[in-house]
Amino acid sequence: AVDIPCSAYRSQGSDARIEWKFQKGSSLVLFYYGGQLTEPYKTRVQFSLTSIHFTTVTRADTGKYICEVVGDNSQIARSEVNLIVQGTERRALAPVPLLPAHPA
């Protein structure tokens, strides 16, 4: 399991809006937006205000994770974390049971 901190959140107010993006090469994927995790991250990522938690990671998750926080005064704080997943790390991870989906 891996935790990626959002250090930008600490510099903004509690009503801040948070977006997470994943950059790999020239592609950019929005994976937390509008208060929701996007597919395919919903089943293996847990969101909190100060970090995201991956229950499992693979080498495909290697890349740059960008946390953008828009504060009350529309100022944007941004923090970036580079994640590198080695092949051996994947095999060392214990399987994590998926949490049951919340009823709508």
Tab-separated table of C-alpha atoms in Angstrom:
chain	number	residue	atom	x	y	z
A	1	ALA	CA	0.000	0.000	0.000
A	2	VAL	CA	1.154	3.542	-0.704
A	3	ASP	CA	0.177	6.941	0.721
A	4	ILE	CA	0.767	10.058	-1.369
A	5	PRO	CA	0.521	13.272	0.665
A	6	CYS	CA	-1.171	16.452	-0.501
A	7	SER	CA	1.059	19.029	1.165
A	8	ALA	CA	-0.750	21.826	-0.696
A	9	TYR	CA	-3.876	21.293	1.399
A	10	ARG	CA	-2.226	22.577	4.564
A	11	SER	CA	-1.753	26.025	3.047
A	12	GLN	CA	-5.442	26.537	2.221
A	13	GLY	CA	-8.699	26.890	4.138
A	14	SER	CA	-10.927	24.036	5.188
A	15	ASP	CA	-13.426	24.775	2.387
A	16	ALA	CA	-10.776	24.234	-0.262
A	17	ARG	CA	-11.564	22.190	-3.365
A	18	ILE	CA	-9.102	19.400	-4.103
A	19	GLU	CA	-8.258	17.827	-7.454
A	20	TRP	CA	-5.764	15.046	-8.085
A	21	LYS	CA	-4.098	14.424	-11.434
A	22	PHE	CA	-1.770	11.679	-12.598
A	23	GLN	CA	0.842	12.524	-15.193
A	24	LYS	CA	2.715	9.855	-17.123
A	25	GLY	CA	4.799	11.103	-20.005
A	26	SER	CA	2.637	13.491	-21.999
A	27	SER	CA	-0.700	12.105	-20.765
A	28	LEU	CA	-2.601	13.628	-17.839
A	29	VAL	CA	-5.410	11.769	-16.091
A	30	LEU	CA	-7.851	13.445	-13.722
A	31	PHE	CA	-8.547	10.893	-11.029
A	32	TYR	CA	-10.127	12.866	-8.206
A	33	TYR	CA	-12.493	15.594	-9.326
A	34	GLY	CA	-15.733	17.096	-8.044
A	35	GLY	CA	-15.514	15.106	-4.836
A	36	GLN	CA	-15.332	11.759	-6.662
A	37	LEU	CA	-12.656	9.256	-7.556
A	38	THR	CA	-12.776	8.396	-11.245
A	39	GLU	CA	-12.547	4.940	-12.813
A	40	PRO	CA	-10.464	2.830	-12.567
A	41	TYR	CA	-9.219	4.233	-9.248
A	42	LYS	CA	-12.473	3.892	-7.276
A	43	THR	CA	-11.811	0.296	-6.293
A	44	ARG	CA	-8.250	0.706	-5.026
A	45	VAL	CA	-7.752	4.292	-3.851
A	46	GLN	CA	-9.008	5.907	-0.660
A	47	PHE	CA	-9.195	9.693	-0.521
A	48	SER	CA	-8.601	11.936	2.472
A	49	LEU	CA	-8.057	15.683	2.629
A	50	THR	CA	-4.341	15.350	3.249
A	51	SER	CA	-3.442	12.307	1.139
A	52	ILE	CA	-4.532	9.525	-1.171
A	53	HIS	CA	-4.032	5.902	-0.188
A	54	PHE	CA	-3.502	3.162	-2.759
A	55	THR	CA	-4.438	-0.278	-1.452
A	56	THR	CA	-2.407	-1.821	-4.282
A	57	VAL	CA	0.085	-0.409	-6.778
A	58	THR	CA	1.619	-1.768	-9.963
A	59	ARG	CA	4.380	-0.504	-12.203
A	60	ALA	CA	1.668	1.183	-14.283
A	61	ASP	CA	1.142	3.566	-11.340
A	62	THR	CA	4.663	4.949	-11.696
A	63	GLY	CA	4.457	8.643	-12.562
A	64	LYS	CA	3.786	12.081	-11.143
A	65	TYR	CA	0.839	12.715	-8.833
A	66	ILE	CA	-0.316	16.322	-8.721
A	67	CYS	CA	-2.556	17.657	-5.968
A	68	GLU	CA	-4.205	21.009	-6.708
A	69	VAL	CA	-6.093	22.831	-3.968
A	70	VAL	CA	-8.307	25.803	-4.798
A	71	GLY	CA	-8.837	27.958	-1.718
A	72	ASP	CA	-11.636	30.326	-0.703
A	73	ASN	CA	-9.978	33.235	-2.490
A	74	SER	CA	-9.484	31.201	-5.708
A	75	GLN	CA	-5.777	30.881	-5.028
A	76	ILE	CA	-4.373	27.579	-6.229
A	77	ALA	CA	-1.812	25.649	-4.203
A	78	ARG	CA	-0.140	22.715	-5.887
A	79	SER	CA	2.080	19.887	-4.737
A	80	GLU	CA	3.641	17.080	-6.742
A	81	VAL	CA	4.930	13.649	-5.776
A	82	ASN	CA	6.832	11.310	-8.082
A	83	LEU	CA	5.965	7.676	-7.429
A	84	ILE	CA	8.258	4.940	-8.679
A	85	VAL	CA	7.004	1.374	-8.328
A	86	GLN	CA	9.662	-1.292	-8.675
A	87	GLY	CA	8.732	-4.718	-9.987
A	88	THR	CA	9.756	-6.401	-6.743
A	89	GLU	CA	7.551	-4.130	-4.653
A	90	ARG	CA	4.452	-5.389	-6.426
A	91	ARG	CA	5.109	-8.970	-5.366
A	92	ALA	CA	5.747	-7.932	-1.772
A	93	LEU	CA	2.293	-6.393	-1.358
A	94	ALA	CA	-0.272	-8.386	0.589
A	95	PRO	CA	-3.665	-8.668	-1.106
A	96	VAL	CA	-6.201	-6.267	0.373
A	97	PRO	CA	-9.895	-7.167	0.338
A	98	LEU	CA	-12.018	-4.591	-1.439
A	99	LEU	CA	-14.438	-2.671	0.725
A	100	PRO	CA	-18.105	-3.296	-0.110
A	101	ALA	CA	-19.669	-0.533	-2.176
A	102	HIS	CA	-21.884	1.855	-0.254
A	103	PRO	CA	-25.561	1.599	-1.212
A	104	ALA	CA	-26.718	4.551	-3.269
